[in-house]
Amino acid sequence: MVSEVQIWRLSRAHKERKLKLENLTLEEKASLCSGQDFWTLKSIERLGLPSIMVTDGPHGLRKQKAGSDHLGINQSVPTTCFPPACATASSFDRHLLEAMGAAMGEECVQENVAVILGPGVNIKRSPLCGRNFEYFSEDPLLAGELAGYLIKGVQQKGVGTSLKHYAANNQEKRRMSNDSLVDERALREIYLAAFERAIKIGDPWTVMCSYNLVNGTYASMNKKLLNDILREQWGFKGLVMTDWGAVTDRVEGVKAGLDLEMPGSGGVNDAKIVSAVRGGRLSEGDLDKAALRVIELIEKGVETAAKTKGCQYDVDAHHALARKIAAESAVLLKNDDRILPLKPGKCVAVIGTFAKTPRYQGAGSSKINPTRLDSPFDELLRLGVNAEYAAGYGAGGVTTDALVAEAVTLAAKSDVVVVFAGLPDEYESEGFDRSVMDMPAGHNALIEAVAAANPNTLVVLQLGSPVTLPWKDRVKAIVAAYLGGQACGGAQADVLTGAVNPSGKLAETWAAALSDTPCAQWFPGAYKTTEYRESIFVGYRYYDTAGVAVNYPFGYGLSYTSFAYSDLTLDKTSVKAGDTLTATFTIKNTGTLDGAEIAQVYVIAPSTSAIYRAKKELRGFDKVFLKAGESKTISITLDDRSFAYYNAPEGCWALESGGYTVAVGASSVCLPLSAVVELAGDGKETALAAQQTTAADYFAVAKGGITISDEAFAAVLGRPIPPSQRASGEPFTVNSTIGEIRETPAGGQLYAEVLQGMAALFGGGGEPDPSMQRMVEAMIGDMPLRALAMFSPEMSPAMLDGIIAGANAAL
């Protein structure tokens, strides 16, 4: 509870900030609302407001000392590269994420960073999203819980976080200009729910808005998102900042609740704010709100810096924590004949370049310069494994007959084969999306050949997203290690040798084929829009409802031991609005090894529901460690939101009467315990009665597959579907992309000049690595013209107008 002294201090601090605000000129207020440069805020020294630094996360600190960029191109100071969210989500461990956050906070304190930009809680709508490695899950409850605890960990060290990318930013293609068309129910239940939960758990200092439009309005000037929902409904008290270069109309942004533009515009947008206030187009009160939030953020950062000056973090301890997190996040997908853990004394063939040069993080703005990097092969040797190595493939996953032959020869003479494979950097990155779910052909061919030579073959996958597994029935074990951070080598060796008993569970479904995924028909969309036609049927909510077979379901993961569930009881037989319901059950470790189990609680709506619903939804989870033979009683409490749906016509969360099944088990498809509770609803589902006819396609998902007509999508969207393509002869604007105008003479020249300019970011025009090259080329093509000033400070508004006029002249 907040003490009287704390209340007094908060009140005094607020009064002091108000006094500083009153002493600011109009120009100073406007200047505070944009960055000084790429990473720092402006100062007002006469009022004791210094500049503070904000910089990239989200799974470690990326602080650049020189050569600033937001793409991860230029080098940053060495810091701990913890496992990205694609891995840590599989831990289902709130307190592990909190510990990771605290360590990140300590590193920020040492480097005098006030705010670390992360975590990201965008939903994994498609496995193709190039930035999925930065995001937690296809499920909003899991994503929101883990992000909330990571935020708590960072901020307990006096360092702020920036929850991102708000909102409906679920692809990289055209991310700066795309309009995400999402029906209100899906928006609330799926795409905003993770943000809401993370905010209520962690109370982040800042929220970062995304680049894209959401239902016709850019996120950076979307009052519904930035004010009505975020502040008024969720109670967020912090600051809203842009993603880098996300401003489209600075004045409208201030009106909507956007406080801070990053990076700054060289004073251009500050002047627009001043002019709008003086011209009566912007209330000075709205500007005051934004400036006051910036002052508060600066003062928080200054307070921590004053208290922690000279603090140093323990590099070795943080590396050890990174190893623990990576090991507890690994998911054992298959283990035939108990081939794992590796048996002492066996001759082990270790095959694959990733065994010596692991893929441990994603590419782009989150790319960390690690304090050290362990390799799986070296760590296996250090743990006493009798191992020999063959490369198997080269750069980009390409293999040759000679490399495969070498690997096959080694495999044939060994007792066990461990193949390290997955997705190279150039396959998934910020800036572009994958087009297929497949691993490199060279990786797949190598696994097939080695498995044919030795049946005792197992595969360790290093990747940021699910892939197809054409060889899964021909290998004995599969470990999804995801991207394990700088200590991935030691963590993977720990799991393979049994030093750590794997306990991770999948935070996303591994579909059997891309065509099976619910949004395959609509991802990544057209030039102007991406239609979220699948609505609420994302991930397991679709697969389990439609009865689509998958390779591995949500929540799935094996262990070297076994567990049994029993004795489920509910503390009530009926509930109503405002009630809680506690499910209590027992888990027993029935095996011979100590291990941890992740218990999951799902709610299944009545089969007679008058609205379309997913078959089941995750509503609670807990991770419990059990010694061999030990039993523990677990209690998980559900609130009324666990049974609710969002009623768009009524504009509120609603409850439908009926018998709801509370199911408990080890994954979304393994739920041995269940009990029914009666819910007294509010009857508001009658407002949706017409959808049984107008949106019948959504009710048909339960019969298998997903086919959504224009009429059905328009019905749930609540308006006609906007055009997805540019009309012939439609004029170019500042929001048109370089790729759109590239075919005009002026646009072609601009593209060439920007590409040449980007080469300078690689250090004097040196050759970039393939992942960076692909990312930069994709980002240039999708870059709106308005964002050019971020990369070319000499680009004036008049110059930009000239470029647009030249492109339009060619239409």
Coordinates of C-alpha atoms in Angstrom, one line a residue, residues 7-560:
I7 CA 1.4 10.3 -1.1
W8 CA 2.9 13.6 0.2
R9 CA 6.1 13.1 -1.9
L10 CA 4.1 12.4 -5.0
S11 CA 1.9 15.4 -4.5
R12 CA 4.9 17.6 -3.9
A13 CA 6.7 16.3 -7.0
H14 CA 3.5 16.9 -9.1
K15 CA 3.4 20.5 -7.8
E16 CA 7.0 21.1 -8.6
R17 CA 6.5 19.8 -12.2
K18 CA 3.5 22.0 -12.6
L19 CA 5.6 25.0 -11.5
K20 CA 8.3 24.1 -14.1
L21 CA 5.6 23.8 -16.7
E22 CA 4.3 27.3 -15.9
N23 CA 7.8 28.7 -16.3
L24 CA 8.3 27.2 -19.8
T25 CA 7.7 29.3 -22.9
L26 CA 5.4 28.0 -25.6
E27 CA 8.5 27.2 -27.7
E28 CA 10.1 25.3 -24.9
K29 CA 7.0 23.2 -24.3
A30 CA 6.9 22.3 -27.9
S31 CA 10.6 21.5 -28.0
L32 CA 10.3 19.1 -25.0
C33 CA 7.9 17.0 -27.1
S34 CA 10.5 15.8 -29.6
G35 CA 13.9 14.2 -29.3
Q36 CA 17.2 16.0 -29.4
D37 CA 18.7 13.3 -31.6
F38 CA 18.2 9.6 -32.2
W39 CA 18.4 8.6 -28.6
T40 CA 18.2 11.6 -26.2
L41 CA 15.5 14.0 -25.1
K42 CA 16.0 17.8 -25.1
S43 CA 17.0 19.6 -22.0
I44 CA 15.9 22.9 -20.4
E45 CA 18.9 23.6 -18.3
R46 CA 17.6 26.8 -16.7
L47 CA 14.8 24.8 -15.1
G48 CA 17.1 21.9 -14.1
L49 CA 15.8 19.5 -16.8
P50 CA 18.7 17.7 -18.3
S51 CA 18.7 15.4 -21.3
I52 CA 18.1 11.7 -20.7
M53 CA 18.7 8.7 -22.9
V54 CA 16.3 6.1 -24.2
T55 CA 17.5 3.2 -26.3
D56 CA 16.7 -0.1 -27.8
G57 CA 15.9 -3.4 -26.1
P58 CA 13.9 -5.6 -25.7
H59 CA 16.0 -8.6 -24.6
G60 CA 19.1 -6.6 -23.6
L61 CA 20.5 -3.2 -23.9
R62 CA 21.6 -1.8 -27.4
K63 CA 23.3 1.5 -26.6
Q64 CA 25.2 3.0 -29.4
K65 CA 28.1 5.4 -28.6
A66 CA 28.5 6.6 -32.2
G67 CA 27.0 6.1 -35.6
S68 CA 23.4 6.2 -34.3
D69 CA 20.7 4.3 -36.2
H70 CA 17.6 2.4 -35.3
L71 CA 18.3 -0.6 -37.5
G72 CA 21.0 -2.4 -35.5
I73 CA 23.6 -1.6 -38.2
N74 CA 26.2 0.2 -36.2
Q75 CA 28.1 -1.3 -33.2
S76 CA 26.8 -0.9 -29.7
V77 CA 28.5 -1.2 -26.2
P78 CA 28.8 -4.8 -25.0
T79 CA 25.9 -5.9 -22.8
T80 CA 24.3 -9.2 -22.0
C81 CA 22.2 -10.7 -24.8
F82 CA 19.4 -12.5 -23.0
P83 CA 17.2 -14.9 -24.9
P84 CA 14.6 -13.0 -27.1
A85 CA 10.9 -13.3 -26.3
C86 CA 10.4 -16.1 -28.8
A87 CA 12.4 -18.2 -26.4
T88 CA 11.5 -16.8 -23.0
A89 CA 7.7 -17.1 -23.7
S90 CA 8.2 -20.9 -23.7
S91 CA 9.3 -20.7 -20.1
F92 CA 5.8 -19.7 -19.0
D93 CA 7.8 -18.4 -16.0
R94 CA 6.7 -14.9 -14.7
H95 CA 9.4 -14.7 -12.1
L96 CA 12.2 -15.8 -14.5
L97 CA 11.1 -12.9 -16.7
E98 CA 11.1 -10.5 -13.7
A99 CA 14.7 -11.6 -12.9
M100 CA 15.7 -11.0 -16.5
G101 CA 14.2 -7.6 -16.4
A102 CA 16.0 -6.7 -13.2
A103 CA 19.3 -7.7 -14.8
M104 CA 18.5 -5.6 -17.8
G105 CA 17.7 -2.7 -15.5
E106 CA 21.1 -3.0 -13.8
E107 CA 22.8 -2.8 -17.2
C108 CA 20.8 0.3 -18.1
V109 CA 21.8 1.9 -14.8
Q110 CA 25.5 1.3 -15.5
E111 CA 25.1 2.8 -19.0
N112 CA 23.0 5.8 -17.8
V113 CA 20.0 4.8 -19.9
A114 CA 16.7 6.1 -18.5
V115 CA 14.3 4.0 -20.6
I116 CA 14.9 0.7 -22.5
L117 CA 12.6 0.3 -25.5
G118 CA 10.6 -2.9 -24.9
P119 CA 9.1 -5.4 -24.4
G120 CA 7.1 -6.1 -27.5
V121 CA 3.7 -7.8 -27.1
N122 CA 2.4 -7.8 -30.6
I123 CA 0.4 -11.0 -31.3
K124 CA 1.9 -13.7 -33.5
R125 CA -0.8 -13.6 -36.1
S126 CA 1.2 -15.4 -38.7
P127 CA 4.5 -17.5 -38.4
L128 CA 5.8 -15.4 -41.3
C129 CA 6.1 -12.1 -39.5
G130 CA 9.8 -11.2 -39.7
R131 CA 9.9 -9.8 -36.2
N132 CA 8.2 -12.6 -34.4
F133 CA 11.4 -13.4 -32.6
E134 CA 10.8 -10.2 -30.6
Y135 CA 7.3 -11.1 -29.6
F136 CA 6.0 -13.6 -27.0
S137 CA 3.0 -15.5 -28.2
E138 CA -0.2 -16.0 -30.2
D139 CA -2.0 -15.8 -26.9
P140 CA -2.7 -12.4 -25.3
L141 CA -2.9 -13.7 -21.7
L142 CA 0.5 -15.3 -21.9
A143 CA 2.1 -12.4 -23.7
G144 CA 0.7 -9.8 -21.3
E145 CA 1.6 -11.7 -18.2
L146 CA 5.3 -12.3 -19.2
A147 CA 5.7 -8.7 -20.5
G148 CA 4.2 -7.3 -17.3
Y149 CA 6.7 -9.2 -15.2
L150 CA 9.6 -8.2 -17.4
I151 CA 8.5 -4.6 -17.0
K152 CA 8.3 -5.0 -13.2
G153 CA 11.8 -6.4 -13.2
V154 CA 13.3 -3.5 -15.2
Q155 CA 11.5 -0.8 -13.4
Q156 CA 12.3 -2.0 -9.9
K157 CA 15.8 -0.8 -10.7
G158 CA 14.5 2.7 -11.4
V159 CA 14.7 2.3 -15.2
G160 CA 11.7 2.8 -17.5
T161 CA 10.3 0.6 -20.2
S162 CA 8.4 1.2 -23.4
L163 CA 5.7 -1.3 -24.2
K164 CA 5.5 -1.7 -27.9
H165 CA 4.3 -1.6 -30.7
Y166 CA 0.8 -0.2 -30.0
A167 CA -1.2 -1.5 -31.9
A168 CA -2.1 -4.2 -34.5
N169 CA 1.4 -4.2 -35.9
N170 CA 1.7 -7.9 -36.8
Q171 CA 3.8 -7.8 -39.9
E172 CA 6.9 -6.0 -41.3
K173 CA 5.8 -5.6 -44.9
R174 CA 4.6 -2.0 -45.4
R175 CA 4.6 -1.6 -41.6
M176 CA 5.0 2.2 -41.9
S177 CA 2.0 2.7 -44.3
N178 CA -0.2 -0.3 -44.0
D179 CA -3.8 -0.1 -42.6
S180 CA -4.6 -2.9 -40.3
L181 CA -8.4 -3.6 -40.7
V182 CA -9.4 -5.4 -37.5
D183 CA -12.9 -5.9 -36.2
E184 CA -13.5 -4.4 -32.8
R185 CA -14.0 -7.7 -31.1
A186 CA -10.8 -9.2 -32.4
L187 CA -9.0 -5.9 -31.6
R188 CA -10.1 -6.0 -28.0
E189 CA -9.9 -9.8 -27.3
I190 CA -6.7 -10.5 -29.1
Y191 CA -4.6 -7.5 -30.2
L192 CA -5.1 -5.1 -27.4
A193 CA -5.5 -7.6 -24.5
A194 CA -1.8 -8.2 -24.1
F195 CA -1.1 -4.5 -23.9
E196 CA -3.9 -4.1 -21.3
R197 CA -2.6 -6.9 -19.1
A198 CA 1.0 -5.8 -19.3
I199 CA 0.1 -2.3 -18.4
K200 CA -2.0 -3.3 -15.4
I201 CA 0.7 -5.7 -14.1
G202 CA 3.8 -3.7 -14.9
D203 CA 2.7 -0.1 -15.1
P204 CA 5.4 0.8 -17.8
W205 CA 6.7 4.3 -17.8
T206 CA 6.0 4.7 -21.5
V207 CA 4.1 3.1 -24.4
M208 CA 5.4 3.2 -27.9
C209 CA 2.9 3.6 -30.7
S210 CA 3.3 1.7 -34.0
Y211 CA 3.8 3.0 -37.5
N212 CA 0.7 1.6 -39.1
L213 CA -2.8 2.8 -39.4
V214 CA -5.5 1.0 -37.4
N215 CA -8.9 1.0 -39.0
G216 CA -8.1 4.1 -41.1
T217 CA -6.1 6.2 -38.7
Y218 CA -2.4 6.2 -38.0
A219 CA -1.5 4.9 -34.6
S220 CA 0.5 8.1 -33.9
M221 CA -2.7 10.2 -34.2
N222 CA -5.3 7.7 -33.1
K223 CA -7.2 9.3 -30.2
K224 CA -9.3 6.1 -29.7
L225 CA -6.1 4.1 -29.0
L226 CA -3.9 6.7 -27.4
N227 CA -6.4 8.4 -25.1
D228 CA -9.8 6.7 -25.0
I229 CA -8.7 3.1 -24.5
L230 CA -5.1 3.5 -23.1
R231 CA -5.7 6.3 -20.6
E232 CA -9.4 6.5 -19.9
Q233 CA -10.3 2.8 -19.9
W234 CA -7.1 1.2 -18.8
G235 CA -5.9 4.0 -16.5
F236 CA -2.4 4.4 -18.1
K237 CA -0.6 7.4 -16.5
G238 CA 2.7 7.3 -18.3
L239 CA 4.1 8.8 -21.5
V240 CA 3.3 7.8 -25.1
M241 CA 6.2 8.0 -27.6
T242 CA 6.4 7.2 -31.3
D243 CA 8.3 4.4 -32.9
W244 CA 11.2 6.0 -34.7
G245 CA 9.8 8.1 -37.5
A246 CA 6.2 7.2 -36.9
V247 CA 4.8 10.8 -36.8
T248 CA 2.4 11.6 -39.7
D249 CA 0.8 14.8 -38.4
R250 CA 2.4 16.2 -35.3
V251 CA -0.4 18.5 -34.3
E252 CA -3.1 15.9 -34.7
G253 CA -0.8 13.6 -32.6
V254 CA -0.7 16.0 -29.7
K255 CA -4.5 16.3 -29.8
A256 CA -4.8 12.5 -29.8
G257 CA -2.5 12.0 -26.8
L258 CA 1.0 11.5 -28.4
D259 CA 3.5 13.1 -26.1
L260 CA 7.0 12.5 -27.5
E261 CA 8.2 12.3 -31.1
M262 CA 11.4 10.2 -31.6
P263 CA 13.7 11.1 -33.1
G264 CA 13.3 14.8 -33.4
S265 CA 12.5 16.5 -36.7
G266 CA 15.2 19.2 -36.5
G267 CA 12.6 21.7 -35.1
V268 CA 10.2 21.3 -38.0
N269 CA 7.4 19.7 -36.1
D270 CA 8.1 21.8 -32.9
A271 CA 7.4 24.9 -35.1
K272 CA 4.2 23.3 -36.3
I273 CA 3.0 22.8 -32.8
V274 CA 3.8 26.4 -31.8
S275 CA 2.0 27.7 -34.9
A276 CA -1.1 25.6 -34.2
V277 CA -1.4 26.8 -30.7
R278 CA -1.0 30.5 -31.7
G279 CA -3.5 29.9 -34.6
G280 CA -6.1 28.3 -32.3
R281 CA -5.8 24.9 -34.1
L282 CA -4.4 23.2 -31.0
S283 CA -5.3 23.7 -27.4
E284 CA -2.3 24.8 -25.2
G285 CA -3.9 22.6 -22.6
D286 CA -3.3 19.5 -24.7
L287 CA 0.4 20.6 -25.2
D288 CA 0.7 21.1 -21.5
K289 CA -0.4 17.6 -20.8
A290 CA 2.3 16.2 -23.2
A291 CA 5.0 18.5 -21.9
L292 CA 4.2 17.6 -18.3
R293 CA 4.5 13.9 -19.0
V294 CA 7.9 14.5 -20.6
I295 CA 9.0 16.5 -17.6
E296 CA 7.9 13.6 -15.3
L297 CA 9.8 11.1 -17.4
I298 CA 13.0 13.2 -17.3
E299 CA 12.8 13.6 -13.6
K300 CA 12.3 9.8 -13.1
G301 CA 15.5 9.2 -15.1
V302 CA 17.4 11.9 -13.3
E303 CA 16.4 10.5 -9.9
T304 CA 17.7 7.1 -10.7
A305 CA 21.0 8.4 -12.2
A306 CA 21.6 10.4 -9.0
K307 CA 21.0 7.4 -6.7
T308 CA 23.0 4.9 -8.8
K309 CA 26.0 6.8 -10.1
G310 CA 29.0 4.5 -10.4
C311 CA 27.0 1.2 -10.2
Q312 CA 28.5 -1.7 -12.0
Y313 CA 26.7 -4.9 -12.9
D314 CA 28.1 -8.4 -12.5
V315 CA 28.9 -9.6 -16.1
D316 CA 29.5 -13.2 -15.1
A317 CA 26.3 -13.4 -13.0
H318 CA 24.2 -12.0 -15.9
H319 CA 25.7 -14.5 -18.3
A320 CA 24.8 -17.3 -15.9
L321 CA 21.3 -16.0 -15.7
A322 CA 21.1 -15.9 -19.5
R323 CA 22.1 -19.5 -19.5
K324 CA 19.5 -20.5 -17.0
I325 CA 16.7 -18.6 -18.8
A326 CA 17.7 -20.2 -22.2
A327 CA 17.7 -23.7 -20.7
E328 CA 14.4 -23.3 -19.0
S329 CA 12.9 -22.0 -22.2
A330 CA 13.9 -24.9 -24.4
V331 CA 11.1 -27.1 -25.6
L332 CA 11.5 -30.8 -26.1
L333 CA 9.2 -31.7 -29.0
K334 CA 10.1 -35.3 -29.5
N335 CA 12.1 -37.9 -27.6
D336 CA 11.6 -41.4 -29.0
D337 CA 13.3 -44.3 -27.2
R338 CA 14.4 -41.8 -24.6
I339 CA 17.4 -41.0 -26.7
L340 CA 17.8 -37.8 -24.6
P341 CA 19.5 -37.0 -22.4
L342 CA 22.7 -38.2 -24.1
K343 CA 24.1 -41.2 -22.4
P344 CA 27.7 -41.0 -21.0
G345 CA 30.4 -42.7 -23.0
K346 CA 28.6 -42.5 -26.3
C347 CA 30.4 -41.2 -29.4
V348 CA 28.4 -38.2 -30.6
A349 CA 28.5 -36.6 -34.0
V350 CA 27.7 -32.9 -33.8
I351 CA 26.7 -31.6 -37.2
G352 CA 25.8 -28.1 -38.5
T353 CA 27.5 -24.7 -38.5
F354 CA 25.1 -23.5 -35.9
A355 CA 26.9 -25.8 -33.4
K356 CA 30.0 -23.6 -33.6
T357 CA 28.5 -20.3 -34.7
P358 CA 25.0 -20.4 -33.2
R359 CA 22.1 -18.2 -34.3
Y360 CA 21.2 -16.7 -30.9
Q361 CA 19.3 -13.5 -31.7
G362 CA 17.4 -11.7 -34.4
A363 CA 18.5 -9.0 -36.8
G364 CA 17.5 -5.3 -36.7
S365 CA 17.0 -2.8 -33.9
S366 CA 17.2 -5.5 -31.1
K367 CA 20.6 -6.8 -32.2
I368 CA 22.8 -6.8 -29.1
N369 CA 26.6 -6.8 -28.9
P370 CA 27.1 -9.6 -26.4
T371 CA 29.6 -9.6 -23.6
R372 CA 30.6 -13.1 -24.8
L373 CA 29.1 -15.9 -26.9
D374 CA 29.1 -19.7 -26.0
S375 CA 28.9 -22.3 -28.7
P376 CA 27.0 -25.6 -28.2
F377 CA 29.9 -27.7 -29.5
D378 CA 32.4 -26.2 -27.1
E379 CA 30.0 -26.5 -24.2
L380 CA 29.3 -30.1 -25.0
L381 CA 33.0 -30.8 -24.8
R382 CA 33.3 -28.9 -21.6
L383 CA 30.6 -31.1 -20.1
G384 CA 32.5 -34.2 -21.0
V385 CA 30.7 -35.3 -24.2
N386 CA 32.8 -37.4 -26.6
A387 CA 32.0 -35.4 -29.7
E388 CA 33.3 -34.8 -33.2
Y389 CA 32.1 -32.0 -35.6
A390 CA 31.2 -31.6 -39.2
A391 CA 29.9 -28.3 -40.7
G392 CA 27.2 -29.8 -42.9
Y393 CA 26.3 -26.5 -44.5
G394 CA 27.7 -23.0 -45.0
A395 CA 26.5 -19.4 -45.1
G396 CA 22.7 -19.0 -45.5
G397 CA 22.1 -22.7 -44.9
V398 CA 23.5 -23.6 -48.4
T399 CA 25.1 -27.1 -48.5
T400 CA 27.2 -29.0 -51.0
D401 CA 27.6 -32.7 -51.9
A402 CA 31.0 -32.6 -50.2
L403 CA 29.7 -31.1 -47.0
V404 CA 26.8 -33.6 -46.8
A405 CA 29.2 -36.5 -47.6
E406 CA 31.5 -35.5 -44.7
A407 CA 28.5 -35.3 -42.3
V408 CA 27.1 -38.6 -43.4
T409 CA 30.5 -40.3 -42.9
L410 CA 30.8 -38.9 -39.4
A411 CA 27.2 -39.9 -38.6
A412 CA 27.6 -43.4 -39.8
K413 CA 30.5 -44.1 -37.4
S414 CA 28.9 -42.4 -34.4
D415 CA 26.5 -43.8 -31.7
V416 CA 24.3 -40.7 -31.8
V417 CA 24.0 -37.7 -34.1
V418 CA 23.0 -34.2 -33.0
V419 CA 22.2 -31.8 -35.9
F420 CA 22.0 -28.1 -35.3
A421 CA 19.7 -26.4 -37.8
G422 CA 17.1 -23.7 -38.1
L423 CA 16.8 -20.3 -39.8
P424 CA 19.8 -18.2 -40.7
D425 CA 19.6 -14.4 -40.1
E426 CA 18.7 -13.6 -43.7
Y427 CA 15.5 -15.7 -43.3
E428 CA 13.9 -13.6 -40.6
S429 CA 14.5 -10.1 -39.5
E430 CA 13.0 -6.7 -38.7
G431 CA 12.0 -5.0 -42.0
F432 CA 10.7 -8.0 -44.0
D433 CA 8.5 -11.0 -43.6
R434 CA 9.2 -14.6 -44.6
S435 CA 7.3 -15.9 -47.7
V436 CA 7.5 -19.6 -46.7
M437 CA 7.6 -21.6 -43.5
D438 CA 10.4 -23.8 -44.6
M439 CA 14.0 -24.0 -43.4
P440 CA 16.8 -23.6 -46.0
A441 CA 16.7 -26.5 -48.4
G442 CA 20.3 -27.3 -47.4
H443 CA 19.3 -27.8 -43.7
N444 CA 16.5 -30.1 -44.6
A445 CA 18.6 -32.1 -47.1
L446 CA 21.4 -32.5 -44.5
I447 CA 19.0 -33.8 -41.8
E448 CA 17.4 -36.3 -44.3
A449 CA 20.8 -37.6 -45.3
V450 CA 22.2 -37.9 -41.8
A451 CA 19.0 -39.6 -40.5
A452 CA 19.3 -42.1 -43.3
A453 CA 22.9 -42.9 -42.3
N454 CA 22.1 -43.2 -38.5
P455 CA 18.7 -43.8 -37.0
N456 CA 19.8 -42.3 -33.7
T457 CA 19.6 -38.7 -35.0
L458 CA 18.2 -35.8 -33.1
V459 CA 17.8 -32.2 -34.2
V460 CA 18.3 -28.9 -32.2
L461 CA 16.4 -26.0 -33.8
Q462 CA 17.7 -22.4 -33.5
L463 CA 15.1 -20.1 -35.0
G464 CA 12.7 -17.3 -34.1
S465 CA 9.5 -18.8 -35.5
P466 CA 8.0 -22.2 -36.4
V467 CA 9.0 -24.1 -39.5
T468 CA 7.7 -27.1 -41.4
L469 CA 9.3 -30.4 -40.4
P470 CA 9.3 -32.7 -43.4
W471 CA 11.8 -35.0 -41.7
K472 CA 10.2 -35.1 -38.2
D473 CA 9.2 -38.8 -38.5
R474 CA 12.7 -39.8 -39.4
V475 CA 14.5 -38.4 -36.4
K476 CA 14.3 -39.6 -32.8
A477 CA 14.3 -36.3 -31.0
I478 CA 13.7 -32.6 -31.6
V479 CA 14.5 -29.7 -29.3
A480 CA 13.1 -26.3 -30.2
A481 CA 15.8 -24.1 -28.6
Y482 CA 14.5 -21.0 -30.4
L483 CA 17.0 -18.1 -30.2
G484 CA 18.8 -18.6 -26.9
G485 CA 20.9 -15.4 -26.4
Q486 CA 24.6 -15.3 -25.8
A487 CA 24.6 -18.3 -23.4
C488 CA 22.6 -20.5 -25.8
G489 CA 25.6 -22.9 -26.2
G490 CA 25.8 -23.8 -22.6
A491 CA 22.0 -23.9 -22.2
Q492 CA 21.6 -26.3 -25.1
A493 CA 24.4 -28.5 -23.8
D494 CA 22.7 -28.5 -20.4
V495 CA 19.5 -29.8 -21.9
L496 CA 21.1 -32.3 -24.2
T497 CA 23.2 -33.9 -21.4
G498 CA 20.4 -33.8 -18.8
A499 CA 22.1 -31.2 -16.5
V500 CA 18.8 -29.4 -17.0
N501 CA 15.5 -31.2 -17.4
P502 CA 13.6 -29.4 -20.2
S503 CA 10.4 -27.7 -19.1
G504 CA 9.5 -25.3 -21.8
K505 CA 6.1 -25.3 -23.5
L506 CA 5.2 -23.9 -26.9
A507 CA 3.9 -20.3 -26.8
E508 CA 2.7 -20.7 -30.4
T509 CA 1.3 -23.5 -32.5
W510 CA 3.6 -25.2 -35.0
A511 CA 1.4 -25.7 -38.0
A512 CA 2.0 -28.6 -40.4
A513 CA 1.9 -26.3 -43.4
L514 CA 1.6 -22.6 -44.2
S515 CA -1.7 -23.1 -45.9
D516 CA -3.1 -24.4 -42.6
T517 CA -2.6 -21.1 -40.8
P518 CA -5.7 -19.1 -40.3
C519 CA -4.6 -15.9 -42.0
A520 CA -2.7 -17.5 -44.9
Q521 CA -5.1 -16.1 -47.4
W522 CA -4.7 -12.5 -46.1
F523 CA -1.1 -12.1 -45.0
P524 CA 0.6 -9.7 -45.6
G525 CA -2.2 -8.0 -47.4
A526 CA -2.2 -5.6 -50.3
Y527 CA -0.6 -2.2 -50.9
K528 CA -3.0 -0.2 -48.7
T529 CA -4.5 -2.6 -46.3
T530 CA -4.2 -5.9 -44.4
E531 CA -7.5 -7.5 -43.7
Y532 CA -7.7 -9.4 -40.4
R533 CA -10.5 -11.5 -41.8
E534 CA -9.9 -14.4 -39.4
S535 CA -11.1 -12.2 -36.5
I536 CA -10.6 -13.9 -33.1
F537 CA -9.5 -17.2 -34.7
V538 CA -5.8 -16.7 -34.1
G539 CA -3.4 -19.6 -33.4
Y540 CA -4.8 -22.4 -31.3
R541 CA -8.1 -20.6 -31.1
Y542 CA -8.4 -21.5 -34.8
Y543 CA -6.7 -24.9 -35.0
D544 CA -8.6 -26.3 -32.1
T545 CA -12.0 -24.9 -33.2
A546 CA -11.7 -25.9 -36.8
G547 CA -10.1 -29.3 -36.0
V548 CA -7.0 -28.6 -38.1
A549 CA -4.2 -31.1 -37.4
V550 CA -0.8 -29.5 -36.4
N551 CA 2.7 -30.6 -35.9
Y552 CA 2.8 -29.4 -32.3
P553 CA 0.0 -27.7 -30.4
F554 CA 0.1 -24.6 -28.3
G555 CA 1.3 -25.3 -24.7
Y556 CA 3.0 -28.5 -25.7
G557 CA 6.4 -29.7 -24.4
L558 CA 7.9 -32.9 -23.1
S559 CA 10.1 -33.6 -20.1
Y560 CA 12.7 -36.2 -19.1

